[in-house]
Amino acid sequence: AQTVTQSQPEMSVQEAETVTLSCTYDTSESNYYLFWYKQPPSRQMILVIRQEAYKQQNATENRFSVNFQKAAKSFSLKISDSQLGDTAMYFCAFDVAGGTSYGKLTFGQGTILTVHP
Amino acid sequence: ETGVTQTPRHLVMGMTNKKSLKCEQHLGHNAMYWYKQSAKKPLELMFVYSLEERVENNSVPSRFSPECPNSSHLFLHLHTLQPEDSALYLCASSQEGRGGGEQFFGPGTRLTVL
């Protein structure tokens, strides 16, 4: 079984600054995917970024990037130039690769990020 | 309607009631999921359907009964619930129901059990 741990229940950042959210995981699988999902207040959860474990290059999506440390089983999310619209709960999630996985995500506890003007 | 929709958005029920939650996806996906989101706990995967067949029942009590009549619709039938079942219930869908695919979530149904 997989576990995902987010050790920061809440974080805050000033608009335009950079913030990093932490995530660690534990698994015996060799091939898997890691995700960051964002759940804004009273709005639907959406995918922020995805990383394939066999890819050494860190994924990047505009202002969002990850620091994937496979040996340390660490997967942090960096948000650059924070905007008020980034205020949300952020979830780290794990998924085993392969057709028999059926996308059974394992989520962390979530980190509430507040961006202050 | 676009994306994933859920009805009702809010539901209050007594412990002896029977109610159903409905989810509909307009994305042409083949897999659908039910999650439970409780305060200060990680999202818990409850059920997974791939091509209308249930492929995961994550030790969910029998008072929760899922139904997937076709690839676009997913129901969660509720009966004799407990107060600890109060939570946000999220539905999601994905293209092929395989590992690594992006899941698209609905807005959720906020359930309160009295």
PDB file of N, CA and C in Angstrom, chain B residues 38-107:
ATOM      1  N   SER B  38     -13.600  14.156   4.186  1.00  0.00           N
ATOM      2  CA  SER B  38     -13.955  14.578   5.543  1.00  0.00           C
ATOM      3  C   SER B  38     -12.956  15.624   6.011  1.00  0.00           C
ATOM      4  N   ALA B  39     -13.388  16.427   6.955  1.00  0.00           N
ATOM      5  CA  ALA B  39     -12.517  17.481   7.477  1.00  0.00           C
ATOM      6  C   ALA B  39     -11.259  16.867   8.090  1.00  0.00           C
ATOM      7  N   LYS B  40     -10.123  17.458   7.722  1.00  0.00           N
ATOM      8  CA  LYS B  40      -8.836  17.089   8.311  1.00  0.00           C
ATOM      9  C   LYS B  40      -8.444  15.637   8.052  1.00  0.00           C
ATOM     10  N   LYS B  41      -8.977  15.061   7.003  1.00  0.00           N
ATOM     11  CA  LYS B  41      -8.593  13.696   6.596  1.00  0.00           C
ATOM     12  C   LYS B  41      -8.319  13.699   5.097  1.00  0.00           C
ATOM     13  N   PRO B  42      -7.446  12.811   4.641  1.00  0.00           N
ATOM     14  CA  PRO B  42      -7.216  12.734   3.189  1.00  0.00           C
ATOM     15  C   PRO B  42      -8.474  12.265   2.462  1.00  0.00           C
ATOM     16  N   LEU B  43      -8.570  12.625   1.200  1.00  0.00           N
ATOM     17  CA  LEU B  43      -9.658  12.082   0.390  1.00  0.00           C
ATOM     18  C   LEU B  43      -9.561  10.559   0.393  1.00  0.00           C
ATOM     19  N   GLU B  44     -10.722   9.934   0.580  1.00  0.00           N
ATOM     20  CA  GLU B  44     -10.763   8.472   0.599  1.00  0.00           C
ATOM     21  C   GLU B  44     -11.468   7.977  -0.647  1.00  0.00           C
ATOM     22  N   LEU B  45     -10.782   7.146  -1.414  1.00  0.00           N
ATOM     23  CA  LEU B  45     -11.412   6.524  -2.569  1.00  0.00           C
ATOM     24  C   LEU B  45     -12.411   5.484  -2.080  1.00  0.00           C
ATOM     25  N   MET B  46     -13.635   5.575  -2.597  1.00  0.00           N
ATOM     26  CA  MET B  46     -14.676   4.629  -2.178  1.00  0.00           C
ATOM     27  C   MET B  46     -14.893   3.548  -3.238  1.00  0.00           C
ATOM     28  N   PHE B  47     -15.198   3.982  -4.449  1.00  0.00           N
ATOM     29  CA  PHE B  47     -15.521   3.042  -5.523  1.00  0.00           C
ATOM     30  C   PHE B  47     -14.909   3.521  -6.836  1.00  0.00           C
ATOM     31  N   VAL B  48     -14.572   2.544  -7.681  1.00  0.00           N
ATOM     32  CA  VAL B  48     -14.084   2.833  -9.028  1.00  0.00           C
ATOM     33  C   VAL B  48     -14.873   1.985 -10.011  1.00  0.00           C
ATOM     34  N   TYR B  49     -15.337   2.619 -11.073  1.00  0.00           N
ATOM     35  CA  TYR B  49     -15.974   1.905 -12.169  1.00  0.00           C
ATOM     36  C   TYR B  49     -15.176   2.155 -13.437  1.00  0.00           C
ATOM     37  N   SER B  50     -14.869   1.088 -14.149  1.00  0.00           N
ATOM     38  CA  SER B  50     -14.207   1.193 -15.445  1.00  0.00           C
ATOM     39  C   SER B  50     -15.068   0.459 -16.464  1.00  0.00           C
ATOM     40  N   LEU B  51     -15.454   1.157 -17.505  1.00  0.00           N
ATOM     41  CA  LEU B  51     -16.346   0.590 -18.523  1.00  0.00           C
ATOM     42  C   LEU B  51     -17.570  -0.049 -17.871  1.00  0.00           C
ATOM     43  N   GLU B  52     -18.121   0.681 -16.912  1.00  0.00           N
ATOM     44  CA  GLU B  52     -19.358   0.330 -16.218  1.00  0.00           C
ATOM     45  C   GLU B  52     -19.241  -0.881 -15.304  1.00  0.00           C
ATOM     46  N   GLU B  53     -18.037  -1.391 -15.097  1.00  0.00           N
ATOM     47  CA  GLU B  53     -17.851  -2.482 -14.152  1.00  0.00           C
ATOM     48  C   GLU B  53     -17.123  -1.975 -12.920  1.00  0.00           C
ATOM     49  N   ARG B  54     -17.582  -2.400 -11.754  1.00  0.00           N
ATOM     50  CA  ARG B  54     -16.922  -1.974 -10.528  1.00  0.00           C
ATOM     51  C   ARG B  54     -15.599  -2.698 -10.397  1.00  0.00           C
ATOM     52  N   VAL B  55     -14.515  -1.946 -10.264  1.00  0.00           N
ATOM     53  CA  VAL B  55     -13.186  -2.553 -10.164  1.00  0.00           C
ATOM     54  C   VAL B  55     -12.548  -2.285  -8.817  1.00  0.00           C
ATOM     55  N   GLU B  56     -13.232  -1.523  -7.970  1.00  0.00           N
ATOM     56  CA  GLU B  56     -12.678  -1.253  -6.655  1.00  0.00           C
ATOM     57  C   GLU B  56     -13.813  -0.971  -5.701  1.00  0.00           C
ATOM     58  N   ASN B  57     -13.779  -1.636  -4.575  1.00  0.00           N
ATOM     59  CA  ASN B  57     -14.691  -1.346  -3.477  1.00  0.00           C
ATOM     60  C   ASN B  57     -13.811  -1.274  -2.254  1.00  0.00           C
ATOM     61  N   ASN B  58     -13.490  -0.064  -1.857  1.00  0.00           N
ATOM     62  CA  ASN B  58     -12.416   0.140  -0.894  1.00  0.00           C
ATOM     63  C   ASN B  58     -12.910  -0.036   0.541  1.00  0.00           C
ATOM     64  N   SER B  59     -13.396  -1.236   0.839  1.00  0.00           N
ATOM     65  CA  SER B  59     -13.856  -1.557   2.204  1.00  0.00           C
ATOM     66  C   SER B  59     -14.905  -0.564   2.688  1.00  0.00           C
ATOM     67  N   VAL B  60     -15.799  -0.219   1.799  1.00  0.00           N
ATOM     68  CA  VAL B  60     -16.853   0.733   2.141  1.00  0.00           C
ATOM     69  C   VAL B  60     -18.038  -0.013   2.749  1.00  0.00           C
ATOM     70  N   PRO B  61     -18.615   0.514   3.844  1.00  0.00           N
ATOM     71  CA  PRO B  61     -19.776  -0.161   4.459  1.00  0.00           C
ATOM     72  C   PRO B  61     -20.924  -0.326   3.470  1.00  0.00           C
ATOM     73  N   SER B  62     -21.700  -1.356   3.676  1.00  0.00           N
ATOM     74  CA  SER B  62     -22.777  -1.691   2.741  1.00  0.00           C
ATOM     75  C   SER B  62     -23.911  -0.671   2.744  1.00  0.00           C
ATOM     76  N   ARG B  63     -23.914   0.240   3.687  1.00  0.00           N
ATOM     77  CA  ARG B  63     -24.942   1.300   3.665  1.00  0.00           C
ATOM     78  C   ARG B  63     -24.708   2.278   2.503  1.00  0.00           C
ATOM     79  N   PHE B  64     -23.563   2.175   1.851  1.00  0.00           N
ATOM     80  CA  PHE B  64     -23.281   2.910   0.626  1.00  0.00           C
ATOM     81  C   PHE B  64     -23.335   1.908  -0.529  1.00  0.00           C
ATOM     82  N   SER B  65     -24.181   2.179  -1.518  1.00  0.00           N
ATOM     83  CA  SER B  65     -24.347   1.257  -2.632  1.00  0.00           C
ATOM     84  C   SER B  65     -24.207   2.008  -3.946  1.00  0.00           C
ATOM     85  N   PRO B  66     -23.147   1.751  -4.713  1.00  0.00           N
ATOM     86  CA  PRO B  66     -22.969   2.464  -5.970  1.00  0.00           C
ATOM     87  C   PRO B  66     -23.715   1.790  -7.115  1.00  0.00           C
ATOM     88  N   GLU B  67     -23.962   2.595  -8.140  1.00  0.00           N
ATOM     89  CA  GLU B  67     -24.591   2.068  -9.355  1.00  0.00           C
ATOM     90  C   GLU B  67     -24.061   2.850 -10.537  1.00  0.00           C
ATOM     91  N   CYS B  68     -23.688   2.143 -11.594  1.00  0.00           N
ATOM     92  CA  CYS B  68     -23.179   2.798 -12.803  1.00  0.00           C
ATOM     93  C   CYS B  68     -23.931   2.224 -14.009  1.00  0.00           C
ATOM     94  N   PRO B  69     -25.066   2.822 -14.370  1.00  0.00           N
ATOM     95  CA  PRO B  69     -25.887   2.267 -15.451  1.00  0.00           C
ATOM     96  C   PRO B  69     -25.269   2.425 -16.834  1.00  0.00           C
ATOM     97  N   ASN B  70     -24.423   3.422 -16.997  1.00  0.00           N
ATOM     98  CA  ASN B  70     -23.697   3.631 -18.256  1.00  0.00           C
ATOM     99  C   ASN B  70     -22.453   4.471 -17.950  1.00  0.00           C
ATOM    100  N   SER B  71     -21.636   4.670 -18.951  1.00  0.00           N
ATOM    101  CA  SER B  71     -20.337   5.316 -18.692  1.00  0.00           C
ATOM    102  C   SER B  71     -20.463   6.787 -18.343  1.00  0.00           C
ATOM    103  N   SER B  72     -21.634   7.380 -18.522  1.00  0.00           N
ATOM    104  CA  SER B  72     -21.801   8.799 -18.236  1.00  0.00           C
ATOM    105  C   SER B  72     -22.415   9.078 -16.875  1.00  0.00           C
ATOM    106  N   HIS B  73     -23.011   8.079 -16.259  1.00  0.00           N
ATOM    107  CA  HIS B  73     -23.748   8.286 -15.018  1.00  0.00           C
ATOM    108  C   HIS B  73     -23.259   7.377 -13.896  1.00  0.00           C
ATOM    109  N   LEU B  74     -23.229   7.955 -12.715  1.00  0.00           N
ATOM    110  CA  LEU B  74     -22.813   7.214 -11.525  1.00  0.00           C
ATOM    111  C   LEU B  74     -23.696   7.667 -10.374  1.00  0.00           C
ATOM    112  N   PHE B  75     -24.196   6.689  -9.622  1.00  0.00           N
ATOM    113  CA  PHE B  75     -25.040   7.000  -8.477  1.00  0.00           C
ATOM    114  C   PHE B  75     -24.407   6.425  -7.210  1.00  0.00           C
ATOM    115  N   LEU B  76     -24.746   7.053  -6.099  1.00  0.00           N
ATOM    116  CA  LEU B  76     -24.385   6.501  -4.792  1.00  0.00           C
ATOM    117  C   LEU B  76     -25.660   6.483  -3.961  1.00  0.00           C
ATOM    118  N   HIS B  77     -26.159   5.288  -3.719  1.00  0.00           N
ATOM    119  CA  HIS B  77     -27.384   5.120  -2.947  1.00  0.00           C
ATOM    120  C   HIS B  77     -27.021   5.000  -1.469  1.00  0.00           C
ATOM    121  N   LEU B  78     -27.760   5.760  -0.675  1.00  0.00           N
ATOM    122  CA  LEU B  78     -27.458   5.865   0.754  1.00  0.00           C
ATOM    123  C   LEU B  78     -28.630   5.365   1.582  1.00  0.00           C
ATOM    124  N   HIS B  79     -28.358   4.564   2.607  1.00  0.00           N
ATOM    125  CA  HIS B  79     -29.439   4.137   3.509  1.00  0.00           C
ATOM    126  C   HIS B  79     -28.888   3.846   4.889  1.00  0.00           C
ATOM    127  N   THR B  80     -29.673   4.193   5.878  1.00  0.00           N
ATOM    128  CA  THR B  80     -29.329   4.028   7.300  1.00  0.00           C
ATOM    129  C   THR B  80     -27.916   4.514   7.598  1.00  0.00           C
ATOM    130  N   LEU B  81     -27.643   5.753   7.189  1.00  0.00           N
ATOM    131  CA  LEU B  81     -26.312   6.312   7.424  1.00  0.00           C
ATOM    132  C   LEU B  81     -26.129   6.711   8.877  1.00  0.00           C
ATOM    133  N   GLN B  82     -24.871   6.928   9.242  1.00  0.00           N
ATOM    134  CA  GLN B  82     -24.486   7.344  10.566  1.00  0.00           C
ATOM    135  C   GLN B  82     -24.003   8.801  10.522  1.00  0.00           C
ATOM    136  N   PRO B  83     -24.048   9.507  11.650  1.00  0.00           N
ATOM    137  CA  PRO B  83     -23.561  10.897  11.662  1.00  0.00           C
ATOM    138  C   PRO B  83     -22.124  11.022  11.155  1.00  0.00           C
ATOM    139  N   GLU B  84     -21.281  10.020  11.386  1.00  0.00           N
ATOM    140  CA  GLU B  84     -19.891  10.111  10.931  1.00  0.00           C
ATOM    141  C   GLU B  84     -19.762   9.996   9.410  1.00  0.00           C
ATOM    142  N   ASP B  85     -20.861   9.711   8.735  1.00  0.00           N
ATOM    143  CA  ASP B  85     -20.859   9.688   7.270  1.00  0.00           C
ATOM    144  C   ASP B  85     -21.028  11.081   6.683  1.00  0.00           C
ATOM    145  N   SER B  86     -21.264  12.058   7.529  1.00  0.00           N
ATOM    146  CA  SER B  86     -21.359  13.440   7.058  1.00  0.00           C
ATOM    147  C   SER B  86     -20.018  13.858   6.462  1.00  0.00           C
ATOM    148  N   ALA B  87     -20.050  14.341   5.238  1.00  0.00           N
ATOM    149  CA  ALA B  87     -18.811  14.664   4.526  1.00  0.00           C
ATOM    150  C   ALA B  87     -19.172  15.288   3.184  1.00  0.00           C
ATOM    151  N   LEU B  88     -18.130  15.660   2.448  1.00  0.00           N
ATOM    152  CA  LEU B  88     -18.294  16.078   1.054  1.00  0.00           C
ATOM    153  C   LEU B  88     -18.004  14.859   0.179  1.00  0.00           C
ATOM    154  N   TYR B  89     -18.954  14.489  -0.665  1.00  0.00           N
ATOM    155  CA  TYR B  89     -18.776  13.337  -1.545  1.00  0.00           C
ATOM    156  C   TYR B  89     -18.485  13.846  -2.953  1.00  0.00           C
ATOM    157  N   LEU B  90     -17.330  13.449  -3.441  1.00  0.00           N
ATOM    158  CA  LEU B  90     -16.858  13.910  -4.742  1.00  0.00           C
ATOM    159  C   LEU B  90     -16.922  12.793  -5.763  1.00  0.00           C
ATOM    160  N   CYS B  91     -17.356  13.144  -6.933  1.00  0.00           N
ATOM    161  CA  CYS B  91     -17.337  12.236  -8.074  1.00  0.00           C
ATOM    162  C   CYS B  91     -16.244  12.707  -9.022  1.00  0.00           C
ATOM    163  N   ALA B  92     -15.615  11.777  -9.706  1.00  0.00           N
ATOM    164  CA  ALA B  92     -14.589  12.132 -10.683  1.00  0.00           C
ATOM    165  C   ALA B  92     -14.678  11.176 -11.861  1.00  0.00           C
ATOM    166  N   SER B  93     -14.101  11.591 -12.977  1.00  0.00           N
ATOM    167  CA  SER B  93     -14.026  10.706 -14.139  1.00  0.00           C
ATOM    168  C   SER B  93     -12.662  10.853 -14.787  1.00  0.00           C
ATOM    169  N   SER B  94     -12.281   9.829 -15.542  1.00  0.00           N
ATOM    170  CA  SER B  94     -11.034   9.902 -16.292  1.00  0.00           C
ATOM    171  C   SER B  94     -11.200   9.183 -17.614  1.00  0.00           C
ATOM    172  N   GLN B  95     -10.270   9.462 -18.529  1.00  0.00           N
ATOM    173  CA  GLN B  95     -10.408   8.991 -19.898  1.00  0.00           C
ATOM    174  C   GLN B  95     -10.458   7.479 -20.002  1.00  0.00           C
ATOM    175  N   GLU B  96      -9.466   6.815 -19.417  1.00  0.00           N
ATOM    176  CA  GLU B  96      -9.367   5.376 -19.628  1.00  0.00           C
ATOM    177  C   GLU B  96      -9.289   4.573 -18.348  1.00  0.00           C
ATOM    178  N   GLY B  97      -9.289   5.269 -17.204  1.00  0.00           N
ATOM    179  CA  GLY B  97      -9.248   4.532 -15.949  1.00  0.00           C
ATOM    180  C   GLY B  97      -7.960   3.759 -15.752  1.00  0.00           C
ATOM    181  N   ARG B  98      -6.870   4.258 -16.272  1.00  0.00           N
ATOM    182  CA  ARG B  98      -5.594   3.606 -16.053  1.00  0.00           C
ATOM    183  C   ARG B  98      -4.697   4.500 -15.221  1.00  0.00           C
ATOM    184  N   GLY B  99      -3.618   3.937 -14.739  1.00  0.00           N
ATOM    185  CA  GLY B  99      -2.714   4.699 -13.913  1.00  0.00           C
ATOM    186  C   GLY B  99      -2.157   5.922 -14.625  1.00  0.00           C
ATOM    187  N   GLY B 100      -2.138   7.028 -13.922  1.00  0.00           N
ATOM    188  CA  GLY B 100      -1.507   8.231 -14.436  1.00  0.00           C
ATOM    189  C   GLY B 100      -2.418   9.189 -15.149  1.00  0.00           C
ATOM    190  N   GLY B 101      -3.662   8.776 -15.388  1.00  0.00           N
ATOM    191  CA  GLY B 101      -4.574   9.653 -16.100  1.00  0.00           C
ATOM    192  C   GLY B 101      -5.102  10.775 -15.220  1.00  0.00           C
ATOM    193  N   GLU B 102      -5.359  11.914 -15.828  1.00  0.00           N
ATOM    194  CA  GLU B 102      -5.929  13.034 -15.081  1.00  0.00           C
ATOM    195  C   GLU B 102      -7.372  12.715 -14.726  1.00  0.00           C
ATOM    196  N   GLN B 103      -7.733  13.010 -13.505  1.00  0.00           N
ATOM    197  CA  GLN B 103      -9.120  12.858 -13.090  1.00  0.00           C
ATOM    198  C   GLN B 103      -9.779  14.229 -13.043  1.00  0.00           C
ATOM    199  N   PHE B 104     -11.021  14.272 -13.505  1.00  0.00           N
ATOM    200  CA  PHE B 104     -11.801  15.491 -13.521  1.00  0.00           C
ATOM    201  C   PHE B 104     -12.889  15.356 -12.460  1.00  0.00           C
ATOM    202  N   PHE B 105     -12.941  16.319 -11.560  1.00  0.00           N
ATOM    203  CA  PHE B 105     -13.811  16.220 -10.409  1.00  0.00           C
ATOM    204  C   PHE B 105     -15.075  17.064 -10.572  1.00  0.00           C
ATOM    205  N   GLY B 106     -16.146  16.593  -9.944  1.00  0.00           N
ATOM    206  CA  GLY B 106     -17.353  17.390  -9.820  1.00  0.00           C
ATOM    207  C   GLY B 106     -17.256  18.306  -8.613  1.00  0.00           C
ATOM    208  N   PRO B 107     -18.276  19.140  -8.411  1.00  0.00           N
ATOM    209  CA  PRO B 107     -18.246  20.103  -7.297  1.00  0.00           C
ATOM    210  C   PRO B 107     -18.542  19.471  -5.943  1.00  0.00           C
TER     211      PRO B 107
END
